[in-house]
């Protein structure tokens, strides 16, 4: 077991003929992900790394039985691509595209809810259940199968954390990059619940960053619903107010969304917060009594 | 992206939202003429792309020509948080009976636009939010419904009993939502929205910021952009695929990935140092990008040491190392560099750097500590 993606994942790649889509399709196949098809309007009949290409998601689903889709199309068209996947009955969509307008995300949210489609991202590195499936742009080789569930708003910071875990012998059940945008799909609360219910996950790592109050809400959720140990980390403690730190969502406005508030919220509910990435393995080992 | 008050009010006026009569001025003479034309009292307001201008003395009520001249002389050229005032808005004085706050922004939690109103207008809304949060009413807007008339009316009734005002507000709130959506705004704010002595709603101030991700489809908004010197540098960097923000410290940072870049800054602070910048070079080993990044860091004369923190994911460390060496051969750097390379093929990458006599360390914390000690040595 793991969450969201596994050996049963049948993946479509939307935007498969583009540079990034093609490159990462190869990487995903090499990792062992079951990539069953790609979508690129007007390119039906072609194939990319042996994967058949279709004009529409509906055609692709009909021909391949795909249940998951990853989106590499440019940001201006990304929201439409998500809607197309949802309409075609895809249950899980992972949007890698960076720079999607916030109001596009606002507009598609009700339809996704109506269709029961789960969205990860946009502006995220994707997710991985080690040895089962990797969906997105994650460097598969640094992950190790195990019992730690991880969720993060940042890509490279996730890799840094995972590398620390793996080199300390702490494997992962699933690692999810939820993306750095202000309005995104699955967030801490949904993922915390999934990890709580996953029998293979024994502890959870939550990597947050400045901006918004999602970490504060996650802390409240952990207090009320989560029995498994959780370790936290917050990036951007030293960011100046009002500046966008690379991620559109990582902005401190008017004194809210600061790192200090987030750490305080976690510690108030008993979540230990690492002050630097290298402390995470030790905290986990202590909590798991390894 | 931010715009000036006068630009925000021009946009509001285009949507037939009532705003004060006002004239934009660049000189003392223009202010004198404008004040005569509009009549007294009038208000002279600094136009700068930062908040807190009232506290800084950048807003003055004037009752006659002499006061207008004095205010113009004082405000034009004033430094407000590093922004020099180059233009002022002269607005007709208005007598009003009360001040309302009305604003729209994005709520991350409900994943929707949210309309906020308060009877406590005229003061900084952040202060109201802190001291008296119940005074701010929030209405999440279903994007499928938009600002339906009944919904705008519901908000209006939360503020007013007088049906005349309810009608005016219902109409105004619908227009304000349309502005927000049409322009891909991330914030639209009227504070204060006043009830004049004639019982009319009128926007005395206006503030708008926009979603940077949507500027590609908002050419008219983009044309209003007036980047500051630091922002110009940031825009320049962005065109080269770099995400850069200048800070005040002495340790220049070059990192791949926004999250790791933030964590690197945090690490430097944790050990008592001060980062000179946030710099995300993205995921590639292209030597040109490293050269561009180096030049950007070195353009800040406060930088005493450069800390490079790269995590090789898809881009392997040996490729990153080769890219770094190629870049460093092309530019002469007089200050010390600390390189931390980790991740895929890190052993090979570190070996390559070692053979080129470039100093490396294994962990982020070591890198931060070394960079700090080098920056201190350098000062001696």
XYZ file of C-alpha atoms in Angstrom:
670
model
C 0.000 0.000 0.000
C 0.850 3.654 -0.370
C -1.341 6.601 -1.264
C -2.632 7.959 -4.608
C -0.262 6.112 -6.968
C 0.900 2.497 -7.033
C 1.347 -0.543 -9.297
C -2.262 -0.166 -10.492
C -1.707 3.367 -11.749
C -2.348 3.644 -15.492
C -0.890 6.969 -16.443
C -1.639 9.391 -19.271
C 0.748 12.218 -20.107
C -1.011 15.382 -21.340
C 1.431 17.411 -23.388
C 3.546 14.316 -24.123
C 5.012 15.649 -27.373
C 6.459 18.780 -25.760
C 10.082 18.936 -24.629
C 9.385 18.477 -20.911
C 6.532 16.039 -21.443
C 8.650 13.801 -23.643
C 11.753 13.967 -21.417
C 9.898 13.119 -18.232
C 7.793 10.421 -19.895
C 11.058 8.602 -20.555
C 12.127 9.055 -16.936
C 8.790 7.815 -15.614
C 8.893 4.717 -17.823
C 12.470 4.004 -16.744
C 11.363 4.210 -13.125
C 8.729 1.554 -13.798
C 5.601 3.713 -13.921
C 2.898 2.209 -16.110
C 2.545 4.973 -18.722
C -0.286 3.843 -21.003
C -0.775 6.832 -23.286
C -0.198 10.456 -24.113
C -2.379 13.314 -25.327
C -1.455 16.025 -27.784
C -4.151 17.525 -30.021
C -3.435 16.788 -33.684
C -0.749 14.190 -32.942
C -2.950 11.098 -32.749
C -1.282 8.021 -34.214
C 2.235 9.093 -33.236
C 4.117 7.487 -30.406
C 6.595 8.898 -27.848
C 9.044 6.456 -26.236
C 6.733 3.662 -27.391
C 3.672 5.289 -25.806
C 0.673 5.860 -28.139
C -0.493 9.467 -28.552
C -4.173 10.499 -28.754
C -5.946 13.717 -29.764
C -8.169 13.882 -26.693
C -8.141 12.532 -23.147
C -11.511 10.867 -23.832
C -9.986 8.871 -26.730
C -6.999 7.931 -24.620
C -9.112 6.756 -21.701
C -11.298 4.686 -24.014
C -8.305 2.996 -25.614
C -6.117 2.481 -22.558
C -8.291 2.501 -19.432
C -6.091 5.229 -17.928
C -7.002 6.275 -14.353
C -4.393 8.986 -13.683
C -3.079 11.877 -15.734
C -0.038 14.117 -15.472
C -0.073 17.558 -17.103
C 2.938 19.138 -18.805
C 1.084 21.605 -21.042
C 2.091 25.301 -20.843
C 0.524 27.280 -17.978
C -2.026 29.252 -20.073
C -3.656 25.950 -21.147
C -3.071 23.919 -17.998
C -6.454 24.570 -16.352
C -8.257 23.487 -19.521
C -6.169 20.312 -19.603
C -7.177 19.527 -16.014
C -10.847 20.020 -16.924
C -10.457 17.743 -19.942
C -9.037 14.982 -17.756
C -11.821 15.385 -15.191
C -14.500 15.321 -17.869
C -13.038 12.118 -19.309
C -13.383 10.417 -15.936
C -9.762 10.529 -14.746
C -9.777 10.213 -10.947
C -6.375 11.724 -10.182
C -4.709 14.586 -12.065
C -1.192 15.838 -11.328
C -0.422 19.287 -12.798
C 3.306 20.014 -13.120
C 2.883 23.246 -15.146
C 4.292 26.351 -13.452
C 2.686 29.794 -13.683
C -1.027 28.948 -13.891
C -3.194 32.053 -13.247
C -4.781 31.886 -9.811
C -8.276 32.638 -11.098
C -8.013 29.672 -13.485
C -7.521 27.436 -10.467
C -10.469 29.090 -8.711
C -12.671 28.518 -11.763
C -11.922 24.797 -12.169
C -12.244 23.860 -8.502
C -16.073 23.392 -8.392
C -16.067 21.180 -11.485
C -13.356 18.939 -10.056
C -15.410 18.595 -6.890
C -18.498 17.732 -8.915
C -16.611 15.057 -10.857
C -14.844 13.749 -7.756
C -11.474 14.306 -9.427
C -8.459 14.712 -7.164
C -5.875 17.274 -8.260
C -2.250 17.536 -7.148
C -0.603 20.881 -8.025
C -0.253 22.905 -10.133
C 3.362 24.098 -9.977
C 4.453 20.881 -8.272
C 7.101 18.186 -8.846
C 4.536 15.349 -8.705
C 4.464 12.325 -6.436
C 6.084 8.948 -5.957
C 5.389 5.682 -4.218
C 8.900 4.177 -4.298
C 9.241 0.932 -6.285
C 5.630 1.320 -7.500
C 5.104 4.480 -9.528
C 6.628 7.921 -10.039
C 4.438 10.596 -11.605
C 6.034 13.946 -12.418
C 9.606 15.173 -12.469
C 11.027 13.667 -9.276
C 14.525 12.122 -9.356
C 13.450 8.510 -8.723
C 16.880 7.264 -7.676
C 16.985 9.168 -4.363
C 13.827 7.523 -3.007
C 13.691 4.337 -0.943
C 10.629 2.220 -0.213
C 9.584 2.419 3.409
C 7.099 3.675 5.975
C 7.456 7.485 6.023
C 4.791 9.567 4.278
C 5.982 12.971 3.115
C 4.211 16.052 1.789
C 5.801 19.305 0.743
C 5.148 22.667 -0.904
C 8.601 22.715 -2.487
C 10.407 20.512 -5.019
C 14.120 20.728 -4.309
C 13.563 21.029 -0.589
C 11.657 17.740 -0.823
C 14.621 16.124 -2.548
C 16.929 17.448 0.141
C 14.686 15.957 2.848
C 14.234 12.655 1.041
C 17.966 12.372 0.528
C 18.456 12.823 4.268
C 15.834 10.166 4.957
C 17.165 7.672 2.421
C 20.801 8.008 3.475
C 19.656 7.368 7.053
C 17.812 4.214 6.041
C 14.367 5.760 6.428
C 12.294 4.744 3.400
C 9.110 6.391 2.175
C 5.610 5.076 1.498
C 4.594 8.008 -0.711
C 6.047 11.498 -1.211
C 3.721 14.176 -2.534
C 4.726 17.604 -3.827
C 1.579 19.684 -3.369
C 2.913 22.723 -5.190
C 3.764 26.286 -4.272
C 0.785 28.199 -5.663
C -1.779 30.090 -3.547
C -4.672 27.967 -4.813
C -3.781 24.314 -5.327
C -5.446 20.909 -5.361
C -4.944 18.353 -2.561
C -3.551 19.975 0.527
C -2.180 18.980 3.906
C -5.467 18.000 5.487
C -6.552 15.561 2.753
C -3.071 14.052 2.542
C -2.703 13.760 6.320
C -5.946 11.792 6.371
C -4.767 9.516 3.531
C -1.489 8.805 5.320
C -3.374 8.223 8.577
C -5.458 5.548 6.828
C -2.544 3.986 4.925
C -1.356 0.865 6.796
C 2.136 1.173 5.306
C 2.740 4.662 6.647
C 4.019 4.856 10.240
C 5.103 8.488 10.447
C 4.536 11.657 8.454
C 6.856 14.494 7.417
C 5.196 17.807 6.574
C 7.363 20.386 4.820
C 5.698 23.777 4.784
C 6.771 27.234 3.871
C 5.810 30.820 4.578
C 2.572 32.338 3.221
C -1.096 31.656 3.926
C -2.284 29.722 6.960
C -2.348 26.164 5.607
C 0.249 24.990 8.124
C -1.743 26.453 11.002
C -4.829 24.632 9.743
C -2.834 21.442 9.300
C -1.713 21.737 12.919
C -5.334 21.946 14.034
C -6.216 18.944 11.849
C -3.336 16.904 13.290
C -4.550 17.656 16.790
C -8.073 16.504 16.009
C -7.607 13.606 13.577
C -4.067 12.270 13.293
C -2.681 9.606 15.611
C 0.566 8.873 13.734
C 3.658 10.905 14.621
C 4.241 13.992 12.485
C 7.505 15.932 12.043
C 7.494 19.397 10.475
C 9.807 21.807 8.741
C 9.115 25.367 7.583
C 11.080 27.039 4.806
C 11.436 30.793 4.434
C 11.806 31.829 8.090
C 14.066 34.677 7.045
C 12.124 35.882 3.998
C 11.409 39.619 3.917
C 7.710 40.619 4.108
C 5.782 41.350 0.892
C 8.228 39.648 -1.459
C 7.349 36.651 -3.561
C 10.035 34.061 -2.874
C 9.985 32.147 -6.149
C 6.732 30.378 -5.365
C 3.665 32.518 -6.022
C 2.219 31.427 -2.699
C 5.330 32.119 -0.671
C 4.660 35.681 0.325
C 4.174 37.123 3.759
C 1.497 39.771 3.688
C 0.547 42.064 6.524
C 2.115 40.086 9.308
C 0.344 36.788 8.637
C 1.911 33.702 7.141
C 5.216 34.087 8.982
C 7.381 31.091 9.707
C 7.437 31.810 13.429
C 3.624 31.603 13.620
C 3.646 28.307 11.766
C 6.298 26.749 13.996
C 4.392 27.918 17.058
C 1.173 26.384 15.700
C 2.875 23.027 15.156
C 4.636 22.958 18.491
C 1.416 23.870 20.267
C -0.117 20.580 19.075
C 2.977 18.499 19.795
C 4.409 18.354 16.280
C 8.201 18.561 16.480
C 9.689 21.044 14.036
C 13.210 20.549 12.675
C 15.271 23.753 12.479
C 17.319 22.346 9.633
C 16.723 19.480 7.173
C 19.394 17.249 8.709
C 17.473 17.080 12.012
C 14.505 15.316 10.418
C 15.918 11.748 10.439
C 16.842 11.939 14.130
C 13.442 13.247 15.125
C 11.763 10.447 13.174
C 13.992 7.751 14.638
C 13.181 8.939 18.126
C 9.444 9.001 17.450
C 9.508 5.579 15.768
C 11.824 4.249 18.496
C 14.341 2.937 15.952
C 2.310 43.476 -9.653
C 1.296 46.711 -7.946
C -0.093 49.892 -9.453
C -0.594 53.416 -8.126
C -3.766 54.696 -6.490
C -4.540 56.985 -9.439
C -4.224 54.055 -11.859
C -6.460 51.856 -9.705
C -9.083 54.617 -9.558
C -8.921 55.082 -13.327
C -9.757 51.396 -13.682
C -12.584 51.660 -11.108
C -13.966 54.708 -12.916
C -13.950 52.798 -16.201
C -16.362 50.345 -14.533
C -18.547 53.278 -13.451
C -17.603 53.035 -9.795
C -17.858 56.597 -8.387
C -14.422 57.994 -7.476
C -13.310 61.467 -6.323
C -12.553 64.212 -8.852
C -8.804 64.304 -9.059
C -5.814 65.360 -11.161
C -2.385 63.741 -11.373
C 0.508 66.215 -11.036
C 4.270 66.059 -11.490
C 5.278 69.535 -10.298
C 4.433 72.210 -7.755
C 2.964 74.380 -10.513
C 0.695 71.591 -11.664
C -0.475 71.039 -8.080
C -1.331 74.763 -7.732
C -3.351 74.723 -10.946
C -5.086 71.471 -10.055
C -6.075 72.704 -6.596
C -7.506 75.942 -8.034
C -9.456 73.965 -10.599
C -10.869 71.442 -8.119
C -11.502 74.011 -5.358
C -10.710 73.891 -1.641
C -10.386 71.962 0.504
C -8.357 69.483 -1.501
C -6.057 66.586 -0.650
C -2.527 66.168 -1.981
C -1.467 62.515 -1.968
C 1.930 60.960 -2.744
C 1.781 58.287 -5.445
C 4.294 55.600 -4.497
C 4.177 51.834 -4.851
C 4.345 51.146 -1.137
C 2.024 51.398 1.846
C 2.231 53.669 4.875
C 2.420 56.969 2.973
C -0.073 58.613 5.353
C 2.141 57.868 8.370
C 5.164 59.120 6.425
C 3.470 62.490 5.869
C 2.731 61.837 2.210
C -0.949 62.865 2.433
C -1.976 66.460 3.225
C -5.295 68.269 3.411
C -4.963 71.787 1.979
C -7.413 74.697 2.425
C -5.883 77.347 0.197
C -3.305 77.982 -2.515
C -0.470 78.563 -0.068
C -1.072 75.287 1.717
C -1.302 73.512 -1.641
C 2.096 74.901 -2.645
C 3.640 73.987 0.697
C 2.237 70.465 0.553
C 3.425 69.961 -3.031
C 6.917 71.200 -2.157
C 7.090 68.910 0.832
C 5.689 65.750 -0.753
C 7.259 65.836 -4.214
C 10.732 64.326 -3.891
C 9.971 62.827 -0.476
C 11.491 59.414 0.307
C 8.856 56.946 1.505
C 10.436 53.602 2.446
C 13.036 54.033 -0.270
C 10.555 55.164 -2.908
C 11.021 58.736 -4.140
C 7.733 60.562 -4.763
C 7.691 61.712 -8.386
C 3.988 62.378 -8.729
C 1.090 63.361 -6.527
C -2.634 63.128 -6.846
C -4.680 66.227 -6.056
C -8.203 65.174 -5.088
C -11.248 67.257 -4.368
C -12.041 67.385 -0.641
C -15.214 65.510 0.240
C -17.349 65.809 3.336
C -18.601 62.454 4.455
C -20.544 60.902 7.316
C -18.909 57.478 7.518
C -16.156 55.291 6.128
C -16.518 51.707 4.872
C -13.933 49.142 3.806
C -14.642 47.000 0.716
C -12.140 44.586 -0.786
C -11.754 41.423 -2.829
C -8.955 38.901 -2.664
C -8.283 35.180 -3.097
C -8.893 32.876 -0.160
C -6.554 29.889 -0.300
C -8.697 27.804 1.989
C -12.049 28.059 0.237
C -10.153 28.249 -3.088
C -12.350 31.133 -4.158
C -12.534 34.888 -4.377
C -13.644 36.397 -1.083
C -15.420 39.714 -0.602
C -14.545 41.545 2.591
C -16.417 44.474 4.063
C -16.157 46.391 7.297
C -17.867 49.375 8.861
C -14.468 50.310 10.228
C -13.088 51.793 7.036
C -10.455 54.480 6.745
C -7.873 52.717 8.880
C -5.452 50.016 7.851
C -7.530 46.871 7.421
C -4.652 44.731 8.698
C -4.952 46.529 12.033
C -8.690 45.911 12.161
C -8.005 42.254 11.355
C -5.610 42.027 14.267
C -7.471 44.045 16.907
C -11.081 43.462 16.040
C -11.447 40.566 13.576
C -15.252 40.327 14.025
C -15.543 43.769 12.464
C -14.549 42.297 9.086
C -17.243 40.311 7.302
C -16.090 37.798 4.694
C -18.150 36.310 1.886
C -16.644 33.506 -0.224
C -17.866 33.731 -3.802
C -18.842 30.602 -5.720
C -17.050 31.052 -9.073
C -19.998 29.468 -10.910
C -22.424 32.018 -9.456
C -20.113 35.001 -9.476
C -21.385 38.156 -7.807
C -25.083 37.468 -8.411
C -27.350 40.430 -7.580
C -28.818 38.632 -4.544
C -25.319 37.959 -3.256
C -24.203 41.575 -3.645
C -27.449 42.605 -1.913
C -26.733 40.215 0.956
C -23.375 41.926 1.502
C -24.988 45.374 1.191
C -27.580 44.501 3.835
C -24.799 43.430 6.170
C -23.595 47.043 6.061
C -26.653 49.259 5.586
C -30.292 49.613 6.608
C -30.982 52.570 4.312
C -32.432 51.107 1.074
C -30.914 53.878 -1.005
C -27.442 52.853 0.181
C -28.269 49.154 -0.221
C -29.143 49.774 -3.874
C -25.985 51.772 -4.484
C -23.787 49.193 -2.750
C -25.389 46.243 -4.565
C -24.554 47.855 -7.869
C -21.049 48.911 -6.778
C -20.118 45.485 -5.358
C -21.091 43.751 -8.603
C -18.910 46.153 -10.551
C -16.038 45.667 -8.154
C -16.187 41.897 -8.634
C -16.186 42.398 -12.393
C -13.029 44.528 -12.112
C -11.398 41.832 -10.018
C -12.179 39.040 -12.492
C -11.601 41.011 -15.706
C -8.142 42.194 -14.657
C -6.917 38.964 -12.963
C -6.392 40.945 -9.784
C -5.107 39.392 -6.593
C -6.448 42.326 -4.551
C -8.924 45.115 -5.177
C -9.557 47.425 -2.253
C -11.558 50.584 -1.668
C -10.592 52.040 1.683
C -12.321 54.188 2.503
C -15.527 53.886 0.565
C -17.379 56.833 2.088
C -20.997 57.833 2.460
C -20.962 61.502 1.501
C -23.071 64.176 3.164
C -25.383 63.772 0.137
C -25.805 60.049 1.011
C -23.782 58.875 -1.990
C -21.160 56.096 -1.986
C -17.796 57.345 -3.228
C -14.351 55.732 -3.470
C -11.808 58.035 -1.799
C -8.906 55.641 -2.262
C -8.239 52.604 -4.435
C -5.653 49.855 -4.348
C -5.082 47.003 -6.792
C -2.479 44.284 -7.142
C -2.407 41.681 -9.888
C -1.567 38.014 -10.312
C 1.879 37.888 -11.937
C 0.994 34.521 -13.480
C -1.857 36.111 -15.446
C -0.033 39.151 -16.819
C 0.509 37.341 -20.128
C -3.190 37.844 -20.872
C -3.475 41.356 -19.354
C -1.426 43.580 -21.687
C -3.193 46.755 -20.521
C -2.331 46.033 -16.913
C 1.233 45.037 -17.729
C 1.677 48.386 -19.498
C 1.103 50.103 -16.128
C 4.086 48.376 -14.528
C 6.676 50.724 -13.014
C 9.379 48.454 -11.624
C 11.748 49.871 -8.991
C 15.521 49.476 -9.434
C 15.515 46.269 -7.408
C 12.492 44.973 -9.297
C 14.169 45.735 -12.631
C 16.993 43.494 -11.532
C 14.456 40.830 -10.612
C 12.725 41.098 -13.992
C 16.068 40.997 -15.773
C 16.940 37.857 -13.837
C 13.623 36.260 -14.663
C 14.280 36.688 -18.365
C 17.457 34.672 -17.865
C 15.553 31.927 -16.056
C 16.670 33.062 -12.608
C 14.511 34.045 -9.679
C 16.335 36.752 -7.700
C 15.447 38.954 -4.751
C 18.007 41.263 -3.242
C 18.432 41.341 0.527
C 20.760 43.238 2.842
C 23.348 40.693 3.955
C 26.847 39.782 2.805
C 26.538 36.118 1.809
C 25.530 35.699 -1.818
C 23.493 32.549 -2.422
C 23.056 30.461 -5.541
C 20.626 27.579 -5.142
C 18.530 25.322 -7.371
C 14.846 25.434 -6.436
C 12.811 28.026 -4.557
C 12.185 25.927 -1.468
C 15.818 24.959 -1.086
C 16.829 28.575 -1.694
C 14.596 29.684 1.171
C 15.942 26.918 3.401
C 19.492 28.015 2.536
C 18.767 31.580 3.622
C 17.238 30.239 6.816
C 20.329 28.120 7.445
C 22.628 31.131 7.069
C 20.530 33.091 9.557
C 20.377 30.140 11.917
C 24.159 30.287 12.247
C 24.197 34.056 12.669
C 24.919 35.197 9.099
C 22.965 37.429 6.749
C 22.042 36.301 3.216
C 22.604 38.891 0.487
C 19.928 37.499 -1.758
C 17.407 34.843 -2.650
C 18.457 33.233 -5.923
C 16.889 30.191 -7.549
C 18.741 29.120 -10.690
C 16.286 26.333 -11.530
C 17.222 22.838 -12.545
C 19.909 22.873 -15.171
C 23.669 22.584 -15.477
C 23.935 25.208 -18.225
C 27.185 27.149 -17.595
C 25.654 30.343 -19.009
C 22.998 30.292 -16.294
C 25.682 29.965 -13.637
C 27.602 32.878 -15.208
C 24.460 35.031 -15.274
C 23.766 34.094 -11.664
C 27.342 34.915 -10.603
C 27.207 38.300 -12.316
C 23.913 39.049 -10.633
C 25.279 38.172 -7.202
C 28.482 40.148 -7.795
C 26.543 43.241 -8.886
C 25.700 43.602 -5.194
C 28.799 45.148 -3.650
C 27.847 43.983 -0.159
C 28.575 40.387 -1.111
C 31.715 39.085 0.618
C 31.375 35.372 -0.070
C 29.323 33.186 -2.402
C 27.599 30.056 -1.179
C 26.496 27.628 -3.864
C 24.010 25.002 -2.742
C 22.943 22.559 -5.429
C 20.904 19.430 -5.028
C 21.314 17.208 -8.057
C 18.037 15.539 -8.864
C 17.284 14.961 -12.506
C 20.311 17.138 -13.261
C 23.215 15.009 -12.061
C 25.907 16.451 -9.790
C 28.730 15.584 -12.187
C 27.030 17.678 -14.870
C 26.465 20.501 -12.376
C 30.148 20.361 -11.391
C 31.259 20.570 -15.027
C 28.916 23.519 -15.555
C 30.309 25.297 -12.493
C 33.897 24.828 -13.639
C 33.091 26.041 -17.151
C 31.408 29.128 -15.666
C 34.183 29.895 -13.189
C 36.785 29.689 -15.951
C 34.970 32.464 -17.768
C 34.524 34.948 -14.950
C 37.138 36.043 -12.479
C 35.882 36.044 -8.934
C 37.836 37.838 -6.235
C 35.841 36.641 -3.255
C 35.708 33.179 -1.684
C 33.204 30.553 -2.826
C 31.760 27.689 -0.815
C 30.170 24.875 -2.801
C 27.856 22.257 -1.443
C 26.803 19.610 -3.904
C 24.555 16.727 -2.981
C 22.202 14.188 -4.531
C 22.476 12.142 -7.722
C 26.126 11.309 -8.589
C 27.389 13.599 -5.829
C 30.616 11.579 -5.361
C 31.575 12.049 -9.008
C 30.593 15.722 -8.878
C 32.639 16.419 -5.755
C 35.652 14.618 -7.242
C 35.471 16.829 -10.328
C 35.347 19.982 -8.211
C 38.208 18.768 -6.046
C 40.420 18.149 -9.052
C 39.718 21.733 -10.142
C 40.760 22.979 -6.683
C 37.312 24.229 -5.806
C 36.467 23.973 -2.124
C 33.466 21.804 -1.314
C 31.589 20.800 1.793
C 29.147 17.966 2.339
C 26.177 19.418 4.162
C 24.113 22.575 4.067
C 24.956 23.444 7.652
C 28.698 23.092 7.013
C 28.359 25.287 3.949
C 26.521 27.973 5.886
C 29.037 27.949 8.746
C 31.994 28.061 6.384
C 30.469 30.889 4.355
C 29.846 32.894 7.509
C 33.384 32.451 8.823
C 34.821 33.367 5.419
C 32.693 36.504 5.260
C 33.972 37.545 8.674
C 37.616 36.830 7.709
C 37.136 38.839 4.573
C 36.025 41.859 6.547
C 39.211 41.680 8.607
